[in-house]
Coordinates of C-alpha atoms and ligand atoms in Angstrom, one line a residue:
M1 CA 0.1 0.1 0.1
I2 CA 2.4 2.7 1.1
Y3 CA 4.6 1.5 -2.2
V4 CA 1.5 2.0 -4.2
V5 CA 1.4 5.6 -2.4
S6 CA 4.6 6.5 -2.8
Q7 CA 4.9 5.9 -6.7
L8 CA 1.7 7.6 -7.1
T9 CA 3.1 10.8 -5.4
Y10 CA 6.3 10.1 -7.7
I11 CA 4.4 10.1 -10.5
I12 CA 2.3 13.6 -9.6
A13 CA 5.5 15.1 -8.5
S14 CA 7.2 14.4 -12.4
V15 CA 4.0 15.5 -13.9
L16 CA 4.2 19.0 -12.0
F17 CA 7.9 19.3 -12.9
I18 CA 7.1 19.1 -16.2
L19 CA 4.1 21.8 -16.2
A20 CA 6.2 23.9 -14.2
L21 CA 8.6 24.2 -17.2
H22 CA 6.0 24.5 -19.6
W23 CA 4.3 27.5 -17.4
M24 CA 7.7 29.0 -17.4
N25 CA 7.6 29.5 -21.0
A26 CA 5.0 32.6 -20.7
P27 CA 5.1 35.6 -17.9
D28 CA 1.4 35.4 -17.3
S29 CA 1.6 31.4 -16.2
A30 CA 5.5 31.8 -14.9
R31 CA 4.2 32.2 -11.3
K32 CA 2.0 29.1 -11.4
G33 CA 5.3 27.2 -12.9
V34 CA 7.4 28.2 -9.7
Y35 CA 4.3 27.2 -7.5
A36 CA 4.3 23.8 -9.6
G37 CA 8.0 23.4 -8.9
V38 CA 8.0 23.8 -5.0
A39 CA 5.1 21.8 -5.0
A40 CA 6.6 19.0 -6.6
T41 CA 9.7 19.6 -4.8
T42 CA 8.1 19.6 -1.5
L43 CA 6.1 16.1 -2.8
A44 CA 9.5 14.6 -3.7
I45 CA 11.3 15.3 -0.4
L46 CA 8.1 14.2 2.0
V47 CA 7.5 10.9 0.0
T48 CA 11.2 10.0 0.2
W49 CA 11.5 10.6 4.0
A50 CA 8.1 8.4 4.7
E51 CA 9.9 5.5 2.9
P52 CA 10.3 2.5 5.9
T53 CA 14.1 2.7 4.7
V54 CA 14.7 6.0 6.1
I55 CA 15.7 5.6 9.6
H56 CA 18.2 8.5 10.3
H57 CA 15.7 11.1 10.7
V58 CA 17.8 13.6 12.7
W59 CA 20.1 14.0 9.9
I60 CA 17.3 14.5 7.6
I61 CA 16.1 17.3 9.6
V62 CA 19.8 19.2 10.0
A63 CA 19.8 18.8 6.2
L64 CA 16.8 20.7 5.8
A65 CA 17.7 22.9 8.3
A66 CA 21.1 23.9 6.9
G67 CA 19.5 24.0 3.1
A68 CA 16.9 26.7 4.5
A69 CA 19.7 28.3 6.3
V70 CA 21.7 29.0 3.0
G71 CA 18.6 29.1 0.8
I72 CA 16.5 31.8 2.6
P73 CA 19.2 34.5 2.3
L74 CA 19.9 33.6 -1.5
S75 CA 16.0 33.9 -2.3
R76 CA 16.9 37.5 -1.2
V77 CA 19.6 38.6 -3.8
P78 CA 18.7 41.5 -5.6
L79 CA 17.7 40.9 -9.1
T80 CA 21.1 41.9 -11.1
A81 CA 22.8 39.1 -8.4
V82 CA 20.0 36.2 -9.8
P83 CA 22.9 35.2 -12.4
Q84 CA 25.5 34.4 -9.8
R85 CA 22.8 33.0 -7.4
T86 CA 21.7 30.7 -10.1
A87 CA 25.3 29.7 -10.4
L88 CA 25.7 29.0 -6.7
S89 CA 22.4 26.9 -7.2
H90 CA 24.2 24.8 -9.7
A91 CA 27.4 24.3 -7.4
F92 CA 24.9 23.1 -4.5
G93 CA 23.4 20.6 -6.9
G94 CA 26.8 19.0 -8.3
I95 CA 28.0 18.8 -5.0
A96 CA 25.2 17.1 -3.6
A97 CA 25.3 14.8 -6.6
G98 CA 28.8 13.8 -6.1
L99 CA 28.7 13.6 -2.5
V100 CA 25.6 10.8 -2.8
G101 CA 27.8 8.8 -5.6
T102 CA 31.0 9.1 -3.3
A103 CA 28.9 7.9 -0.4
E104 CA 27.1 5.1 -2.2
Y105 CA 30.3 3.7 -3.4
Y106 CA 32.0 3.3 -0.3
L107 CA 28.9 2.1 1.4
R108 CA 28.0 -0.5 -1.4
L109 CA 31.7 -1.7 -1.5
S110 CA 31.1 -2.2 2.5
E111 CA 28.1 -4.3 2.1
G112 CA 29.9 -6.9 -0.4
P113 CA 30.6 -6.0 -4.3
E114 CA 27.3 -7.7 -6.1
W115 CA 25.3 -4.3 -6.2
L116 CA 28.1 -2.7 -8.1
T117 CA 27.0 -3.9 -11.3
P118 CA 28.9 -2.4 -14.7
F119 CA 25.7 -0.6 -15.5
R120 CA 25.2 1.1 -11.7
M121 CA 29.0 1.5 -11.6
V122 CA 28.9 3.7 -15.0
A123 CA 26.4 5.6 -13.9
L124 CA 28.0 6.3 -10.6
I125 CA 31.1 7.3 -12.3
A126 CA 29.1 9.7 -14.8
E127 CA 27.3 11.4 -11.7
I128 CA 30.6 12.0 -9.2
I129 CA 32.7 13.2 -12.7
L130 CA 29.8 15.7 -13.8
G131 CA 28.6 16.6 -10.1
Y132 CA 32.2 17.7 -8.8
L133 CA 33.1 19.3 -12.1
T134 CA 29.9 21.2 -11.9
F135 CA 30.5 22.3 -8.6
T136 CA 33.6 24.0 -9.5
G137 CA 32.8 25.1 -12.7
S138 CA 29.8 26.7 -10.9
L139 CA 31.5 28.2 -8.2
M140 CA 34.1 29.9 -10.6
A141 CA 31.1 31.1 -12.7
A142 CA 29.8 32.5 -9.7
G143 CA 32.8 34.2 -8.6
K144 CA 33.4 35.8 -12.1
L145 CA 29.7 37.1 -12.3
Q146 CA 30.0 38.7 -8.9
E147 CA 33.5 40.0 -9.6
V148 CA 35.0 38.6 -7.0
K149 CA 38.9 39.9 -6.7
W150 CA 40.6 37.0 -7.1
V151 CA 38.7 35.2 -9.8
P152 CA 40.0 37.0 -12.9
Q153 CA 37.1 38.2 -15.3
R154 CA 39.1 38.4 -18.3
P155 CA 39.8 34.9 -20.1
V156 CA 42.7 33.0 -19.3
T157 CA 44.4 31.4 -22.1
Y158 CA 47.5 29.7 -22.9
P159 CA 49.0 27.3 -25.5
G160 CA 47.7 23.8 -25.7
Q161 CA 45.3 24.6 -23.2
N162 CA 42.0 22.7 -24.8
A163 CA 44.6 19.9 -25.6
M164 CA 45.7 20.2 -21.8
N165 CA 41.7 20.2 -20.8
L166 CA 41.0 17.1 -22.7
L167 CA 44.0 15.3 -21.4
L168 CA 43.0 15.5 -17.7
L169 CA 39.6 14.6 -18.8
V170 CA 40.1 11.2 -20.9
A171 CA 42.6 10.5 -18.0
A172 CA 39.9 10.6 -15.7
I173 CA 37.4 8.9 -18.0
A174 CA 40.2 6.0 -18.6
L175 CA 40.8 5.8 -14.7
A176 CA 37.2 5.6 -14.0
A177 CA 36.7 3.1 -16.5
A178 CA 39.2 0.9 -14.9
I179 CA 37.4 1.1 -11.5
A180 CA 33.9 0.6 -13.0
M181 CA 35.2 -2.6 -14.5
N182 CA 37.1 -3.6 -11.3
P183 CA 35.0 -2.0 -8.5
A184 CA 35.8 -4.3 -5.5
A185 CA 39.6 -4.4 -6.7
W186 CA 42.2 -3.6 -3.6
W187 CA 43.2 -0.1 -5.4
A188 CA 39.8 0.8 -6.7
P189 CA 38.8 2.4 -3.5
L190 CA 42.2 4.0 -3.0
L191 CA 42.0 5.5 -6.5
F192 CA 38.4 6.5 -6.5
P193 CA 39.4 9.8 -5.0
A194 CA 41.8 10.7 -8.0
I195 CA 38.8 10.8 -10.0
I196 CA 37.1 13.3 -7.8
L197 CA 40.2 15.5 -7.7
M198 CA 40.3 15.5 -11.4
A199 CA 36.9 16.1 -12.0
L200 CA 37.0 19.3 -9.5
V201 CA 40.4 20.2 -11.3
F202 CA 38.4 19.9 -14.6
G203 CA 35.8 22.1 -13.9
V204 CA 38.1 25.1 -12.9
L205 CA 40.0 24.7 -16.0
L206 CA 37.0 24.5 -18.1
I207 CA 35.8 28.0 -17.0
I208 CA 38.9 29.9 -16.6
P209 CA 39.3 30.5 -20.3
I210 CA 35.8 32.1 -20.8
G211 CA 35.3 35.8 -20.1
G212 CA 32.9 37.1 -17.3
A213 CA 30.7 37.9 -20.4
D214 CA 30.1 34.4 -21.3
M215 CA 29.1 33.4 -18.0
P216 CA 25.5 33.6 -18.3
T217 CA 25.6 31.1 -21.3
V218 CA 28.1 29.2 -19.3
I219 CA 26.0 28.9 -16.4
A220 CA 23.4 27.2 -18.4
I221 CA 25.3 24.8 -19.8
L222 CA 26.6 24.1 -16.1
N223 CA 22.6 23.7 -15.4
S224 CA 22.4 21.1 -18.2
Y225 CA 25.5 19.3 -16.4
A226 CA 23.9 19.4 -13.1
G227 CA 21.2 17.9 -14.4
L228 CA 22.7 15.2 -16.2
S229 CA 24.6 14.3 -13.5
A230 CA 21.0 14.1 -11.3
V231 CA 19.8 11.6 -13.9
A232 CA 23.0 9.4 -13.2
M233 CA 22.1 9.8 -9.4
G234 CA 18.7 8.6 -10.6
F235 CA 20.0 5.3 -12.0
V236 CA 22.4 4.8 -9.1
L237 CA 19.7 5.1 -6.5
D238 CA 16.9 3.7 -8.7
S239 CA 15.1 6.7 -8.6
K240 CA 12.5 7.3 -11.3
L241 CA 11.5 10.9 -10.4
L242 CA 15.1 11.9 -10.1
I243 CA 15.6 10.5 -13.4
V244 CA 12.8 12.8 -14.8
A245 CA 13.8 16.0 -13.2
G246 CA 17.4 15.7 -14.0
A247 CA 16.4 14.9 -17.9
L248 CA 14.2 17.9 -17.5
D249 CA 17.1 20.3 -16.1
G250 CA 19.3 18.7 -18.3
A251 CA 17.5 19.3 -21.2
S252 CA 16.2 23.0 -20.6
G253 CA 19.5 24.0 -19.6
F254 CA 21.0 22.5 -23.0
I255 CA 18.1 24.2 -25.3
L256 CA 18.7 27.6 -23.2
S257 CA 22.3 27.7 -23.6
V258 CA 21.9 26.7 -27.5
N259 CA 19.3 29.7 -27.9
M260 CA 21.3 32.1 -26.2
S261 CA 24.4 31.3 -28.0
K262 CA 22.3 32.0 -31.2
A263 CA 21.0 35.6 -30.1
M264 CA 24.5 36.6 -29.6
N265 CA 25.3 35.1 -32.9
R266 CA 28.1 32.9 -31.0
S267 CA 28.6 29.3 -32.0
F268 CA 28.4 26.9 -29.1
T269 CA 32.4 26.1 -29.4
N270 CA 33.1 29.9 -29.8
V271 CA 31.4 30.6 -26.3
L272 CA 33.4 27.3 -24.6
F273 CA 36.8 27.9 -26.1
G274 CA 36.8 31.5 -27.9
G275 CA 38.2 33.6 -25.0
F276 CA 35.6 36.5 -25.8
G277 CA 36.2 39.7 -24.2
Q278 CA 39.9 39.8 -24.9
I279 CA 40.1 41.8 -27.6
Q280 CA 38.0 44.9 -26.4
T281 CA 40.4 46.9 -24.6
A282 CA 41.7 48.4 -28.2
A283 CA 38.2 48.6 -29.3
A284 CA 37.2 50.8 -26.6
A285 CA 39.5 53.3 -26.9
Q286 CA 37.8 55.8 -29.0
E287 CA 38.7 59.2 -29.8
A288 CA 35.8 61.6 -29.0
R289 CA 33.1 62.3 -31.3
P290 CA 30.3 65.2 -31.2
V291 CA 27.2 63.7 -30.1
R292 CA 23.7 65.7 -29.7
S293 CA 22.2 65.8 -26.2
A294 CA 18.6 66.4 -25.0
T295 CA 16.9 67.4 -21.9
A296 CA 14.0 65.4 -19.9
E297 CA 12.0 68.7 -21.4
E298 CA 12.8 68.3 -24.9
A299 CA 12.5 64.5 -24.5
A300 CA 9.0 64.8 -23.3
A301 CA 8.0 67.1 -25.9
I302 CA 9.0 64.7 -28.6
L303 CA 7.1 61.8 -26.9
S304 CA 4.2 63.4 -26.3
A305 CA 4.1 64.8 -30.4
A306 CA 4.5 61.2 -31.6
G307 CA 1.9 58.7 -32.7
K308 CA 3.7 55.8 -32.1
V309 CA 6.5 55.0 -29.4
V310 CA 8.8 51.7 -29.0
I311 CA 10.9 51.5 -25.4
V312 CA 13.8 49.3 -25.7
P313 CA 15.0 48.5 -22.2
G314 CA 18.3 47.2 -21.5
Y315 CA 21.0 46.3 -18.6
G316 CA 21.0 49.8 -17.5
M317 CA 16.9 49.8 -16.5
A318 CA 17.8 46.7 -14.3
V319 CA 20.9 48.6 -12.7
A320 CA 19.0 51.7 -11.8
Q321 CA 15.6 49.8 -10.9
A322 CA 13.7 52.1 -13.4
Q323 CA 10.7 49.5 -14.2
H324 CA 8.3 51.5 -11.8
K325 CA 8.8 54.7 -13.8
V326 CA 9.0 53.2 -16.9
R327 CA 5.4 52.1 -16.3
E328 CA 4.4 55.3 -15.4
L329 CA 5.8 56.7 -18.4
Y330 CA 4.1 54.1 -20.3
D331 CA 0.7 55.2 -18.4
S332 CA 1.4 58.9 -19.1
L333 CA 1.9 58.4 -22.9
S334 CA -1.0 56.2 -23.2
K335 CA -3.3 58.6 -21.5
R336 CA -2.2 61.1 -24.3
G337 CA -3.1 58.6 -27.2
V338 CA 0.5 57.5 -27.6
D339 CA 0.8 54.1 -29.0
V340 CA 3.6 52.5 -26.5
S341 CA 5.1 49.0 -27.1
F342 CA 8.2 47.4 -26.0
G343 CA 10.8 45.9 -27.9
I344 CA 12.5 43.0 -26.2
H345 CA 15.8 41.8 -27.3
P346 CA 16.2 38.0 -26.3
V347 CA 19.7 39.0 -24.2
A348 CA 18.8 42.3 -23.6
G349 CA 20.0 42.6 -19.5
R350 CA 22.2 40.0 -17.7
M351 CA 20.0 36.9 -18.2
P352 CA 17.0 35.4 -20.2
G353 CA 14.0 37.2 -19.6
H354 CA 15.5 39.8 -17.5
M355 CA 13.4 42.8 -19.0
N356 CA 10.2 40.5 -19.1
V357 CA 10.9 39.9 -15.3
L358 CA 11.3 43.6 -14.4
L359 CA 8.5 45.0 -16.9
A360 CA 5.9 42.5 -15.5
E361 CA 6.8 43.4 -11.9
A362 CA 5.8 46.8 -12.8
D363 CA 2.5 45.4 -14.2
I364 CA 3.0 46.4 -17.9
P365 CA 0.5 44.5 -20.1
Y366 CA 2.0 41.5 -21.7
D367 CA 0.6 42.1 -24.8
K368 CA 2.8 45.2 -24.8
L369 CA 6.3 43.0 -25.0
L370 CA 7.3 42.8 -28.4
E371 CA 9.6 40.1 -29.3
M372 CA 12.9 41.7 -31.3
D373 CA 11.6 40.4 -35.1
Q374 CA 7.9 41.4 -34.4
V375 CA 9.2 45.1 -33.5
N376 CA 11.8 45.2 -35.9
G377 CA 9.1 45.2 -38.8
D378 CA 7.4 48.1 -37.6
M379 CA 10.5 50.3 -37.1
P380 CA 10.2 52.4 -39.9
Q381 CA 6.6 53.5 -38.8
T382 CA 8.0 54.2 -35.6
D383 CA 8.1 58.0 -34.6
V384 CA 10.4 57.5 -31.5
A385 CA 12.5 54.4 -30.2
L386 CA 13.2 55.2 -26.5
V387 CA 16.3 53.3 -25.6
I388 CA 16.5 53.1 -21.9
G389 CA 20.1 51.7 -20.4
A390 CA 20.5 49.0 -23.5
N391 CA 23.4 49.4 -25.5
D392 CA 25.0 46.5 -27.3
V393 CA 21.5 44.9 -28.3
T394 CA 20.6 48.3 -30.3
N395 CA 24.5 48.8 -31.9
P396 CA 24.1 48.7 -35.7
A397 CA 27.6 47.9 -36.0
A398 CA 26.7 44.3 -35.3
R399 CA 24.2 44.6 -38.8
N400 CA 26.8 46.8 -40.7
D401 CA 30.6 46.4 -39.1
Q402 CA 32.5 43.2 -40.3
S403 CA 35.2 43.8 -38.1
S404 CA 33.2 44.2 -34.9
P405 CA 33.3 41.7 -32.2
I406 CA 29.3 41.5 -32.2
F407 CA 29.2 41.6 -36.1
G408 CA 26.1 39.3 -37.0
M409 CA 24.4 39.4 -33.6
P410 CA 20.7 40.2 -34.3
I411 CA 19.7 43.7 -32.9
I412 CA 16.7 45.8 -32.5
D413 CA 16.9 48.4 -35.4
V414 CA 16.2 51.4 -33.2
D415 CA 18.4 53.1 -35.9
R416 CA 15.4 52.7 -38.3
A417 CA 13.0 55.0 -36.3
H418 CA 12.4 58.6 -37.3
T419 CA 14.0 59.5 -33.9
V420 CA 16.1 57.6 -31.2
M421 CA 16.4 58.9 -27.9
V422 CA 19.1 56.9 -25.7
I423 CA 19.0 57.2 -21.8
K424 CA 22.4 56.3 -20.4
R425 CA 24.4 57.9 -17.7
S426 CA 27.9 58.4 -20.2
M427 CA 29.3 57.4 -23.3
A428 CA 30.9 54.6 -21.7
P429 CA 30.5 51.1 -23.7
G430 CA 28.1 48.1 -22.5
F431 CA 29.0 44.6 -22.1
A432 CA 30.7 44.1 -25.3
G433 CA 33.0 46.8 -24.4
I434 CA 32.7 48.2 -27.8
D435 CA 31.5 51.9 -28.8
N436 CA 28.2 52.2 -30.5
P437 CA 27.9 54.1 -33.9
L438 CA 24.2 54.6 -33.2
Y439 CA 25.1 57.6 -30.8
Y440 CA 26.6 59.6 -33.6
L441 CA 23.8 59.4 -35.9
D442 CA 21.8 62.6 -37.5
N443 CA 18.4 60.8 -36.1
N444 CA 19.9 60.0 -32.4
L445 CA 19.7 62.1 -29.0
M446 CA 21.6 61.2 -26.4
L447 CA 19.6 61.7 -22.7
F448 CA 22.2 61.7 -20.1
G449 CA 21.6 60.6 -16.6
D450 CA 20.5 57.5 -14.6
A451 CA 17.6 55.8 -15.9
K452 CA 15.4 56.2 -13.2
A453 CA 15.9 59.7 -12.7
F454 CA 15.7 60.9 -16.3
V455 CA 12.3 58.7 -16.6
G456 CA 11.1 60.1 -13.5
N457 CA 11.7 63.8 -14.7
I458 CA 10.2 62.9 -18.1
V459 CA 7.1 62.0 -16.4
K460 CA 7.1 64.9 -14.4
E461 CA 7.5 67.3 -17.5
L462 CA 4.5 65.2 -19.1
S463 CA 2.3 65.6 -16.1
G464 CA 3.6 69.4 -15.6
N465 CA 1.9 70.2 -18.8
S466 CA -1.0 67.6 -19.3
G467 CA -2.8 69.6 -21.9
G468 CA -1.3 67.6 -24.2
H469 CA 0.6 68.6 -27.5
Ligands
NAP501 P1 24.8 46.7 -22.4 O1 25.2 46.6 -23.7 O2 25.7 45.9 -21.2 O3 24.6 48.1 -21.9 C1 24.0 48.4 -21.0 C2 24.2 50.3 -20.7 O4 23.5 50.7 -19.4 C3 25.4 50.4 -20.2 O5 26.2 50.8 -21.7 C4 25.3 51.5 -19.3 O6 25.7 52.8 -19.8 C5 23.8 51.9 -19.4 N1 23.6 52.0 -17.9 C6 24.2 51.2 -16.6 N2 23.5 51.4 -15.6 C7 22.6 52.6 -16.0 C8 22.1 53.6 -14.9 N3 21.8 53.4 -13.9 N4 21.2 54.2 -15.5 C9 21.3 54.6 -17.1 N5 21.7 53.4 -18.0 C10 22.7 53.0 -17.3 O7 23.1 45.8 -22.0 P2 22.2 45.5 -23.1 O8 22.1 46.5 -24.4 O9 21.0 45.0 -22.3 O10 23.2 44.1 -23.7 C11 23.1 43.0 -22.9 C12 24.5 42.4 -23.4 O11 24.5 41.4 -22.2 C13 24.6 41.9 -24.7 O12 26.1 42.4 -24.8 C14 24.5 40.6 -24.5 O13 25.0 39.5 -25.6 C15 25.1 40.2 -23.2 N6 24.6 39.0 -22.3 C16 23.4 38.9 -22.0 C17 22.8 37.9 -21.8 C18 21.2 37.5 -21.2 O14 21.1 36.6 -21.0 N7 20.5 38.7 -21.3 C19 23.7 36.6 -21.5 C20 25.1 36.8 -21.6 C21 25.2 37.9 -22.1 P3 26.7 54.1 -18.9 O15 27.6 53.4 -18.0 O16 27.0 55.2 -19.5 O17 25.0 54.4 -18.0

């Protein structure tokens, strides 16, 4: 009876995990998706805990308390720190899988070698290699994103690096294969820690040649590794739920990283081995060229005279936390009969869906958030494109300049609107570290200032003369 209930609950939890991912697809159902994921995890923990084989309840309580002590503060980080927070979660997932695999090997070995069949050993070794390399790799990624002092931001590369990394991985796999074939040999438990050590070192070596700039994509890949490690753990522990949840995690992480690479026009191998971020210091040093700038009053007048406005937000809107002011601007312009929509670039900000989350937080109607292709089609008929803290995702060099490091990256064609206005604090480059020729175009006006303050001032100007055009 208990068995039937637990198996049924596992099926319900698996369905909830699948629904959670499905609901995450759209902003209006994403919250439901989060609840479904939390419910599935809670069910999984409770049912596993209720298994008659579980006898050390105190340890489970200690583990839950330790998880809560780390998890609750982690859930409170600001939205801009979510990429590194996510990397830390993957590190915890990786180390958990690695430790479970290690414990399982030594425990089963002491009980007699029959359990350690070749199939289980292969799964166990895949689990520990992926788990431990995800652990150190994710810690490095989190360190780079948080700009921790002792973790270099720039890619660290040297000749023969890829060959050396590959050699280490091959050595770890060869040793793992030898142990998998002879799990009970006298030397196997002695050499097992060597695989762990190699996987830990490999995780670090995998990340150091990759610049801080590519970390969000790398995190999605590490997410995928953590998922695969959980699948392997599912086979070791004979847990179908772990296999389902891990496979969902592994596949979605992989699809996400491929999509992010596409949106940046980078190949997967270029992200992993390209050393992106090294070339930009030279490109960033530009001589001063004249640009036209405007005040909040002038910007308000131009916006209120427009029929169609497209707002293109970027990382700067997130830094300034300007989304609520942007909502006020949207309300104010809409009230005057201006058609306002938002152009969302898939990699605007620092994590997938960054802009959607912020704008949803400010209750901007979802149907006003248009994807890049949709908004680009309308751009020539747009009176004003208002760029708020976005830079790279609007850089026309990606379209025109073959020598640009971002050449080929799809962008939002704000330069094709009648007038472009860009809110940012200075002429400083964005994430890719390169100059933006948009700022020197005749139809462009720079609105220098903090995004929140500047948008606030425009709103004030608009309400100050609400009489209209
Ligand atoms: P961006 O190119 O990094 O530009 C952001 C701009 O915001 C900066 O130039 C900065 O200029 C301005 N800014 C910063 N703080 C501000 C504030 N308080 N008020 C006003 N402006 C402020 O950002 P993006 O256009 O959103 O492009 C995203 C970049 O991240 C792309 O290169 C993309 O490839 C990369 N990326 C994104 C993801 C993702 O998942 N979204 C993942 C990996 C990489 P000032 O300093 O002059 O103010």
